[in-house]
Amino acid sequence: MLIKEIEIYRLRIPMEPFVIATGVMDYAQNTFIRIKTDEGLYGVGECSAFPMIVGETQNTCIAVAQDFAKIWIGKDPLAIEERMAELHLYIAKNNTIKSAFDMALYDLAAKHANLPLYQFLGGKPREIITDITLGIASPEEMATKAKALHDGGAFALKVKLGKKPQEDIARMKAIRQAVGFDIPIRIDANQGWTFEEAVEALQGLEPLKIQFCEQPMRTYNDHLLAQLRTETIVPIMADESVYDHHDAERLCRTDSCDYINIKFSKSSGIAESLKIQAVAAEYQIPCMIGGMLESRLALAAKAHFAYAAPNVKFFDLDTCMVGHLVDPVIGGIQYDGYSIKLTDGPGIAADIAPDFLETCDKWTIS
């Protein structure tokens, strides 16, 4: 089986403005990939560019995708390790667009084996319940939103912080007053604090029963993470500090984190994500699977991955729930409240609706 043609789509999904410490997003800058073979099978992949985190935009993803497609035409899509090695050799980083190609290969390989992706990866179904994310706003606005989510049956809240410590503490106090202490709350500073601010914020948040804090500081302060852990009882989850399994090994070896957040957009996809969770498991560091602003298609791939990654203990798979105004996905991840199931079928068992794709910019490489 050989790769015959690769389609690249600009998947622009409108959404309600979403505020985090590093910026505002008003649409999902996603790229959709379809890899077609000479045997009629095809695989699909999706990535979500988050420029202020990964340094990629939708335009850079589309430009690099065309180069990737030219490299792969006429080659064996089942040789996943070889194909991904070609992309890594061609260009450093650019892990977000690489993840879409990785996903499409795994989808295609699982379809070729006539297996759901999680079975192809050696996994089995298990319970997955996602948290739901609150963007940054005033304490009053965040408390009102948190109360509505809590009353609506939310399993856990993920609260975006990373501004001035005392303001962030005020936000969390208002939220706890609104929802009480019976719901887990995890916070994400998105690198927003200095070391001193992280100490101030986390110590001030200790009475508020924080499950963990994601990425309190910029990655250039990774050498201070171990010290920060000694200054607070709030567990630390590394996010932007871990792009690959080498990063994971470095942080685990230096006792720099309690948990690791895995995202395909950082890791370049499923292959590297499996390595990250395995390295973390060696150090007994549990992981979370998270994302940027993916649709239910990429989220389905993440659920399949989680079925095959036993060290993934936390699930942040709400990206299409935090303001997507359009749902273009056929099949894919299914929500029962905050509980997650997968559509039956081989591969990822998801696709983008043809009528939606007709509205998207498209490039075909053959």
PDB file of C-alpha atoms in Angstrom, residues 129-362:
ATOM      1  CA  ILE A 129     -14.569  11.764  32.498  1.00  0.00           C
ATOM      2  CA  THR A 130     -13.311  15.147  31.378  1.00  0.00           C
ATOM      3  CA  ASP A 131     -12.978  18.328  33.345  1.00  0.00           C
ATOM      4  CA  ILE A 132     -14.359  21.619  31.994  1.00  0.00           C
ATOM      5  CA  THR A 133     -12.306  24.792  31.647  1.00  0.00           C
ATOM      6  CA  LEU A 134     -13.003  28.325  32.863  1.00  0.00           C
ATOM      7  CA  GLY A 135     -11.247  31.171  31.063  1.00  0.00           C
ATOM      8  CA  ILE A 136      -9.903  34.210  32.899  1.00  0.00           C
ATOM      9  CA  ALA A 137     -12.421  36.910  33.839  1.00  0.00           C
ATOM     10  CA  SER A 138     -13.380  38.886  36.920  1.00  0.00           C
ATOM     11  CA  PRO A 139     -13.859  36.927  40.170  1.00  0.00           C
ATOM     12  CA  GLU A 140     -17.600  37.521  39.987  1.00  0.00           C
ATOM     13  CA  GLU A 141     -17.923  36.344  36.388  1.00  0.00           C
ATOM     14  CA  MET A 142     -15.797  33.255  37.021  1.00  0.00           C
ATOM     15  CA  ALA A 143     -17.756  32.386  40.167  1.00  0.00           C
ATOM     16  CA  THR A 144     -21.059  32.655  38.310  1.00  0.00           C
ATOM     17  CA  LYS A 145     -19.791  30.437  35.487  1.00  0.00           C
ATOM     18  CA  ALA A 146     -18.308  27.931  37.941  1.00  0.00           C
ATOM     19  CA  LYS A 147     -21.614  27.702  39.828  1.00  0.00           C
ATOM     20  CA  ALA A 148     -23.506  27.031  36.611  1.00  0.00           C
ATOM     21  CA  LEU A 149     -21.054  24.298  35.594  1.00  0.00           C
ATOM     22  CA  HIS A 150     -21.122  22.755  39.069  1.00  0.00           C
ATOM     23  CA  ASP A 151     -24.913  22.736  39.160  1.00  0.00           C
ATOM     24  CA  GLY A 152     -24.928  21.247  35.669  1.00  0.00           C
ATOM     25  CA  GLY A 153     -23.009  18.191  36.844  1.00  0.00           C
ATOM     26  CA  ALA A 154     -19.374  19.080  36.081  1.00  0.00           C
ATOM     27  CA  PHE A 155     -16.971  16.401  37.319  1.00  0.00           C
ATOM     28  CA  ALA A 156     -13.992  18.748  37.818  1.00  0.00           C
ATOM     29  CA  LEU A 157     -13.181  22.377  37.032  1.00  0.00           C
ATOM     30  CA  LYS A 158     -10.005  23.568  35.350  1.00  0.00           C
ATOM     31  CA  VAL A 159      -9.487  27.260  36.080  1.00  0.00           C
ATOM     32  CA  LYS A 160      -7.220  29.477  34.000  1.00  0.00           C
ATOM     33  CA  LEU A 161      -5.098  31.829  36.102  1.00  0.00           C
ATOM     34  CA  GLY A 162      -1.620  33.335  35.650  1.00  0.00           C
ATOM     35  CA  LYS A 163      -2.244  37.030  36.278  1.00  0.00           C
ATOM     36  CA  LYS A 164      -1.314  38.993  39.441  1.00  0.00           C
ATOM     37  CA  PRO A 165      -1.179  36.565  42.401  1.00  0.00           C
ATOM     38  CA  GLN A 166      -3.593  38.406  44.675  1.00  0.00           C
ATOM     39  CA  GLU A 167      -6.070  38.800  41.818  1.00  0.00           C
ATOM     40  CA  ASP A 168      -5.815  35.078  41.060  1.00  0.00           C
ATOM     41  CA  ILE A 169      -6.328  34.227  44.725  1.00  0.00           C
ATOM     42  CA  ALA A 170      -9.423  36.432  44.735  1.00  0.00           C
ATOM     43  CA  ARG A 171     -10.713  34.596  41.650  1.00  0.00           C
ATOM     44  CA  MET A 172     -10.295  31.223  43.320  1.00  0.00           C
ATOM     45  CA  LYS A 173     -11.829  32.353  46.621  1.00  0.00           C
ATOM     46  CA  ALA A 174     -14.906  33.555  44.754  1.00  0.00           C
ATOM     47  CA  ILE A 175     -15.141  30.264  42.867  1.00  0.00           C
ATOM     48  CA  ARG A 176     -14.816  28.145  46.013  1.00  0.00           C
ATOM     49  CA  GLN A 177     -17.435  30.274  47.757  1.00  0.00           C
ATOM     50  CA  ALA A 178     -19.737  29.618  44.814  1.00  0.00           C
ATOM     51  CA  VAL A 179     -19.211  25.865  44.388  1.00  0.00           C
ATOM     52  CA  GLY A 180     -18.014  24.669  47.787  1.00  0.00           C
ATOM     53  CA  PHE A 181     -15.319  22.066  48.311  1.00  0.00           C
ATOM     54  CA  ASP A 182     -16.980  18.931  46.951  1.00  0.00           C
ATOM     55  CA  ILE A 183     -15.724  19.352  43.371  1.00  0.00           C
ATOM     56  CA  PRO A 184     -12.076  18.978  42.335  1.00  0.00           C
ATOM     57  CA  ILE A 185     -10.502  22.164  41.025  1.00  0.00           C
ATOM     58  CA  ARG A 186      -7.252  22.200  39.076  1.00  0.00           C
ATOM     59  CA  ILE A 187      -5.658  25.456  37.967  1.00  0.00           C
ATOM     60  CA  ASP A 188      -3.558  26.386  34.934  1.00  0.00           C
ATOM     61  CA  ALA A 189      -1.269  29.421  35.055  1.00  0.00           C
ATOM     62  CA  ASN A 190      -0.072  28.975  31.449  1.00  0.00           C
ATOM     63  CA  GLN A 191       3.433  30.180  32.418  1.00  0.00           C
ATOM     64  CA  GLY A 192       1.977  33.438  33.733  1.00  0.00           C
ATOM     65  CA  TRP A 193       3.880  33.800  37.024  1.00  0.00           C
ATOM     66  CA  THR A 194       7.485  34.520  37.945  1.00  0.00           C
ATOM     67  CA  PHE A 195       9.008  32.258  40.581  1.00  0.00           C
ATOM     68  CA  GLU A 196       8.210  34.774  43.332  1.00  0.00           C
ATOM     69  CA  GLU A 197       4.670  35.214  42.061  1.00  0.00           C
ATOM     70  CA  ALA A 198       4.187  31.449  41.859  1.00  0.00           C
ATOM     71  CA  VAL A 199       5.230  31.063  45.491  1.00  0.00           C
ATOM     72  CA  GLU A 200       2.892  33.884  46.550  1.00  0.00           C
ATOM     73  CA  ALA A 201      -0.032  32.589  44.519  1.00  0.00           C
ATOM     74  CA  LEU A 202       0.291  28.924  45.402  1.00  0.00           C
ATOM     75  CA  GLN A 203       0.813  29.526  49.112  1.00  0.00           C
ATOM     76  CA  GLY A 204      -2.231  31.806  49.085  1.00  0.00           C
ATOM     77  CA  LEU A 205      -4.265  29.144  47.288  1.00  0.00           C
ATOM     78  CA  GLU A 206      -3.347  26.292  49.639  1.00  0.00           C
ATOM     79  CA  PRO A 207      -6.484  26.619  51.836  1.00  0.00           C
ATOM     80  CA  LEU A 208      -8.688  26.339  48.729  1.00  0.00           C
ATOM     81  CA  LYS A 209      -8.006  22.640  48.061  1.00  0.00           C
ATOM     82  CA  ILE A 210      -6.303  22.831  44.667  1.00  0.00           C
ATOM     83  CA  GLN A 211      -5.865  19.441  42.986  1.00  0.00           C
ATOM     84  CA  PHE A 212      -2.791  20.648  41.070  1.00  0.00           C
ATOM     85  CA  CYS A 213      -1.358  23.666  39.268  1.00  0.00           C
ATOM     86  CA  GLU A 214      -0.361  23.398  35.620  1.00  0.00           C
ATOM     87  CA  GLN A 215       2.733  25.188  34.350  1.00  0.00           C
ATOM     88  CA  PRO A 216       3.122  27.990  36.914  1.00  0.00           C
ATOM     89  CA  MET A 217       6.216  29.560  35.272  1.00  0.00           C
ATOM     90  CA  ARG A 218       7.920  30.089  31.926  1.00  0.00           C
ATOM     91  CA  THR A 219       9.891  27.117  30.687  1.00  0.00           C
ATOM     92  CA  TYR A 220      13.175  28.974  31.157  1.00  0.00           C
ATOM     93  CA  ASN A 221      12.461  28.645  34.885  1.00  0.00           C
ATOM     94  CA  ASP A 222      12.332  24.855  34.750  1.00  0.00           C
ATOM     95  CA  HIS A 223      15.428  24.783  36.956  1.00  0.00           C
ATOM     96  CA  LEU A 224      13.307  26.373  39.715  1.00  0.00           C
ATOM     97  CA  LEU A 225      10.447  23.860  39.595  1.00  0.00           C
ATOM     98  CA  ALA A 226      11.987  21.510  42.147  1.00  0.00           C
ATOM     99  CA  GLN A 227      12.475  24.425  44.537  1.00  0.00           C
ATOM    100  CA  LEU A 228       8.920  25.626  43.947  1.00  0.00           C
ATOM    101  CA  ARG A 229       7.619  22.216  44.969  1.00  0.00           C
ATOM    102  CA  THR A 230       9.289  22.668  48.358  1.00  0.00           C
ATOM    103  CA  GLU A 231       7.547  26.029  48.840  1.00  0.00           C
ATOM    104  CA  THR A 232       3.952  24.809  48.491  1.00  0.00           C
ATOM    105  CA  ILE A 233       1.706  21.827  49.120  1.00  0.00           C
ATOM    106  CA  VAL A 234      -0.077  22.393  45.771  1.00  0.00           C
ATOM    107  CA  PRO A 235       1.107  19.679  43.362  1.00  0.00           C
ATOM    108  CA  ILE A 236       2.779  20.885  40.155  1.00  0.00           C
ATOM    109  CA  MET A 237       1.894  19.617  36.681  1.00  0.00           C
ATOM    110  CA  ALA A 238       4.365  20.286  33.854  1.00  0.00           C
ATOM    111  CA  ASP A 239       2.756  21.254  30.548  1.00  0.00           C
ATOM    112  CA  GLU A 240       4.757  23.509  28.232  1.00  0.00           C
ATOM    113  CA  SER A 241       7.905  22.234  29.964  1.00  0.00           C
ATOM    114  CA  VAL A 242       7.380  18.781  28.405  1.00  0.00           C
ATOM    115  CA  TYR A 243       7.307  18.481  24.617  1.00  0.00           C
ATOM    116  CA  ASP A 244       8.887  15.031  24.288  1.00  0.00           C
ATOM    117  CA  HIS A 245      10.079  12.055  26.317  1.00  0.00           C
ATOM    118  CA  HIS A 246      13.501  13.654  26.794  1.00  0.00           C
ATOM    119  CA  ASP A 247      11.835  16.598  28.555  1.00  0.00           C
ATOM    120  CA  ALA A 248       9.782  14.176  30.613  1.00  0.00           C
ATOM    121  CA  GLU A 249      12.863  12.276  31.714  1.00  0.00           C
ATOM    122  CA  ARG A 250      14.660  15.506  32.643  1.00  0.00           C
ATOM    123  CA  LEU A 251      11.836  16.808  34.818  1.00  0.00           C
ATOM    124  CA  CYS A 252      11.088  13.457  36.423  1.00  0.00           C
ATOM    125  CA  ARG A 253      14.751  12.808  37.203  1.00  0.00           C
ATOM    126  CA  THR A 254      15.128  16.189  38.921  1.00  0.00           C
ATOM    127  CA  ASP A 255      11.909  15.858  40.978  1.00  0.00           C
ATOM    128  CA  SER A 256      10.544  18.930  39.193  1.00  0.00           C
ATOM    129  CA  CYS A 257       6.891  17.938  38.882  1.00  0.00           C
ATOM    130  CA  ASP A 258       4.153  15.772  40.359  1.00  0.00           C
ATOM    131  CA  TYR A 259       2.303  15.271  37.070  1.00  0.00           C
ATOM    132  CA  ILE A 260       2.775  15.786  33.306  1.00  0.00           C
ATOM    133  CA  ASN A 261       0.251  17.092  30.783  1.00  0.00           C
ATOM    134  CA  ILE A 262       0.547  15.393  27.379  1.00  0.00           C
ATOM    135  CA  LYS A 263      -0.735  17.199  24.285  1.00  0.00           C
ATOM    136  CA  PHE A 264      -0.366  15.958  20.723  1.00  0.00           C
ATOM    137  CA  SER A 265       0.249  19.534  19.566  1.00  0.00           C
ATOM    138  CA  LYS A 266       3.411  19.593  21.689  1.00  0.00           C
ATOM    139  CA  SER A 267       4.597  16.022  21.287  1.00  0.00           C
ATOM    140  CA  SER A 268       4.125  15.605  17.496  1.00  0.00           C
ATOM    141  CA  GLY A 269       1.416  12.997  18.037  1.00  0.00           C
ATOM    142  CA  ILE A 270       0.588   9.542  19.302  1.00  0.00           C
ATOM    143  CA  ALA A 271       3.999   7.883  18.861  1.00  0.00           C
ATOM    144  CA  GLU A 272       5.856  10.394  21.035  1.00  0.00           C
ATOM    145  CA  SER A 273       2.977  10.697  23.518  1.00  0.00           C
ATOM    146  CA  LEU A 274       3.177   6.963  24.213  1.00  0.00           C
ATOM    147  CA  LYS A 275       6.885   7.423  24.998  1.00  0.00           C
ATOM    148  CA  ILE A 276       6.192  10.348  27.353  1.00  0.00           C
ATOM    149  CA  GLN A 277       3.647   8.452  29.418  1.00  0.00           C
ATOM    150  CA  ALA A 278       5.952   5.421  29.572  1.00  0.00           C
ATOM    151  CA  VAL A 279       8.902   7.483  30.849  1.00  0.00           C
ATOM    152  CA  ALA A 280       6.672   9.177  33.415  1.00  0.00           C
ATOM    153  CA  ALA A 281       5.384   5.787  34.547  1.00  0.00           C
ATOM    154  CA  GLU A 282       8.945   4.667  35.303  1.00  0.00           C
ATOM    155  CA  TYR A 283       9.134   7.550  37.797  1.00  0.00           C
ATOM    156  CA  GLN A 284       5.570   6.972  39.058  1.00  0.00           C
ATOM    157  CA  ILE A 285       4.512  10.375  37.707  1.00  0.00           C
ATOM    158  CA  PRO A 286       0.879  10.220  36.476  1.00  0.00           C
ATOM    159  CA  CYS A 287      -0.092  12.065  33.294  1.00  0.00           C
ATOM    160  CA  MET A 288      -3.020  13.981  31.867  1.00  0.00           C
ATOM    161  CA  ILE A 289      -4.138  14.070  28.239  1.00  0.00           C
ATOM    162  CA  GLY A 290      -5.050  17.595  27.199  1.00  0.00           C
ATOM    163  CA  GLY A 291      -5.360  19.713  24.108  1.00  0.00           C
ATOM    164  CA  MET A 292      -5.587  23.082  22.455  1.00  0.00           C
ATOM    165  CA  LEU A 293      -8.859  23.793  20.573  1.00  0.00           C
ATOM    166  CA  GLU A 294      -9.371  20.566  18.656  1.00  0.00           C
ATOM    167  CA  SER A 295     -12.698  19.303  17.342  1.00  0.00           C
ATOM    168  CA  ARG A 296     -14.269  15.997  18.335  1.00  0.00           C
ATOM    169  CA  LEU A 297     -12.154  14.277  15.658  1.00  0.00           C
ATOM    170  CA  ALA A 298      -8.767  14.862  17.290  1.00  0.00           C
ATOM    171  CA  LEU A 299     -10.380  14.424  20.706  1.00  0.00           C
ATOM    172  CA  ALA A 300     -11.441  10.937  19.622  1.00  0.00           C
ATOM    173  CA  ALA A 301      -7.827  10.110  18.773  1.00  0.00           C
ATOM    174  CA  LYS A 302      -6.856  11.291  22.259  1.00  0.00           C
ATOM    175  CA  ALA A 303      -9.442   9.064  23.888  1.00  0.00           C
ATOM    176  CA  HIS A 304      -8.140   6.095  21.874  1.00  0.00           C
ATOM    177  CA  PHE A 305      -4.633   7.013  23.066  1.00  0.00           C
ATOM    178  CA  ALA A 306      -5.827   7.220  26.677  1.00  0.00           C
ATOM    179  CA  TYR A 307      -7.293   3.710  26.419  1.00  0.00           C
ATOM    180  CA  ALA A 308      -3.802   2.513  25.465  1.00  0.00           C
ATOM    181  CA  ALA A 309      -1.861   4.689  27.944  1.00  0.00           C
ATOM    182  CA  PRO A 310      -2.516   3.395  31.475  1.00  0.00           C
ATOM    183  CA  ASN A 311      -0.373   6.090  33.089  1.00  0.00           C
ATOM    184  CA  VAL A 312      -2.793   8.767  31.874  1.00  0.00           C
ATOM    185  CA  LYS A 313      -4.910   9.393  34.968  1.00  0.00           C
ATOM    186  CA  PHE A 314      -6.462  12.818  34.260  1.00  0.00           C
ATOM    187  CA  PHE A 315      -8.528  13.897  31.273  1.00  0.00           C
ATOM    188  CA  ASP A 316      -8.813  17.426  29.904  1.00  0.00           C
ATOM    189  CA  LEU A 317     -10.792  16.667  26.752  1.00  0.00           C
ATOM    190  CA  ASP A 318     -13.209  19.580  26.759  1.00  0.00           C
ATOM    191  CA  THR A 319     -11.682  21.660  23.959  1.00  0.00           C
ATOM    192  CA  CYS A 320     -14.780  21.573  21.748  1.00  0.00           C
ATOM    193  CA  MET A 321     -16.969  22.346  24.776  1.00  0.00           C
ATOM    194  CA  VAL A 322     -15.354  25.675  25.679  1.00  0.00           C
ATOM    195  CA  GLY A 323     -17.003  27.742  22.992  1.00  0.00           C
ATOM    196  CA  HIS A 324     -16.960  26.026  19.579  1.00  0.00           C
ATOM    197  CA  LEU A 325     -19.931  27.485  17.708  1.00  0.00           C
ATOM    198  CA  VAL A 326     -19.883  24.844  14.940  1.00  0.00           C
ATOM    199  CA  ASP A 327     -19.460  21.068  15.146  1.00  0.00           C
ATOM    200  CA  PRO A 328     -18.269  19.740  11.767  1.00  0.00           C
ATOM    201  CA  VAL A 329     -17.450  16.180  12.926  1.00  0.00           C
ATOM    202  CA  ILE A 330     -19.072  12.914  11.880  1.00  0.00           C
ATOM    203  CA  GLY A 331     -18.562  10.169  14.468  1.00  0.00           C
ATOM    204  CA  GLY A 332     -15.725  10.908  16.860  1.00  0.00           C
ATOM    205  CA  ILE A 333     -15.844  11.409  20.585  1.00  0.00           C
ATOM    206  CA  GLN A 334     -19.287  11.339  22.224  1.00  0.00           C
ATOM    207  CA  TYR A 335     -20.266  13.116  25.444  1.00  0.00           C
ATOM    208  CA  ASP A 336     -22.788  11.938  28.024  1.00  0.00           C
ATOM    209  CA  GLY A 337     -22.563  14.960  30.264  1.00  0.00           C
ATOM    210  CA  TYR A 338     -18.828  14.900  31.009  1.00  0.00           C
ATOM    211  CA  SER A 339     -18.414  11.152  30.509  1.00  0.00           C
ATOM    212  CA  ILE A 340     -16.735  10.195  27.227  1.00  0.00           C
ATOM    213  CA  LYS A 341     -17.417   7.363  24.828  1.00  0.00           C
ATOM    214  CA  LEU A 342     -16.102   6.601  21.347  1.00  0.00           C
ATOM    215  CA  THR A 343     -17.949   5.931  18.111  1.00  0.00           C
ATOM    216  CA  ASP A 344     -17.612   2.297  17.039  1.00  0.00           C
ATOM    217  CA  GLY A 345     -15.596   1.512  13.949  1.00  0.00           C
ATOM    218  CA  PRO A 346     -12.049   0.943  12.690  1.00  0.00           C
ATOM    219  CA  GLY A 347      -9.387   3.588  13.181  1.00  0.00           C
ATOM    220  CA  ILE A 348     -10.409   6.808  14.901  1.00  0.00           C
ATOM    221  CA  ALA A 349     -13.956   6.359  13.553  1.00  0.00           C
ATOM    222  CA  ALA A 350     -14.299  10.076  12.836  1.00  0.00           C
ATOM    223  CA  ASP A 351     -14.341  12.383   9.834  1.00  0.00           C
ATOM    224  CA  ILE A 352     -15.228  15.952   8.879  1.00  0.00           C
ATOM    225  CA  ALA A 353     -18.595  16.497   7.200  1.00  0.00           C
ATOM    226  CA  PRO A 354     -18.244  16.942   3.410  1.00  0.00           C
ATOM    227  CA  ASP A 355     -20.477  20.034   3.350  1.00  0.00           C
ATOM    228  CA  PHE A 356     -18.247  21.736   5.932  1.00  0.00           C
ATOM    229  CA  LEU A 357     -15.100  20.843   3.995  1.00  0.00           C
ATOM    230  CA  GLU A 358     -16.600  22.455   0.900  1.00  0.00           C
ATOM    231  CA  THR A 359     -16.416  25.788   2.735  1.00  0.00           C
ATOM    232  CA  CYS A 360     -12.740  25.339   3.644  1.00  0.00           C
ATOM    233  CA  ASP A 361      -9.601  26.290   1.742  1.00  0.00           C
ATOM    234  CA  LYS A 362      -8.056  23.117   0.325  1.00  0.00           C
TER     235      LYS A 362
END
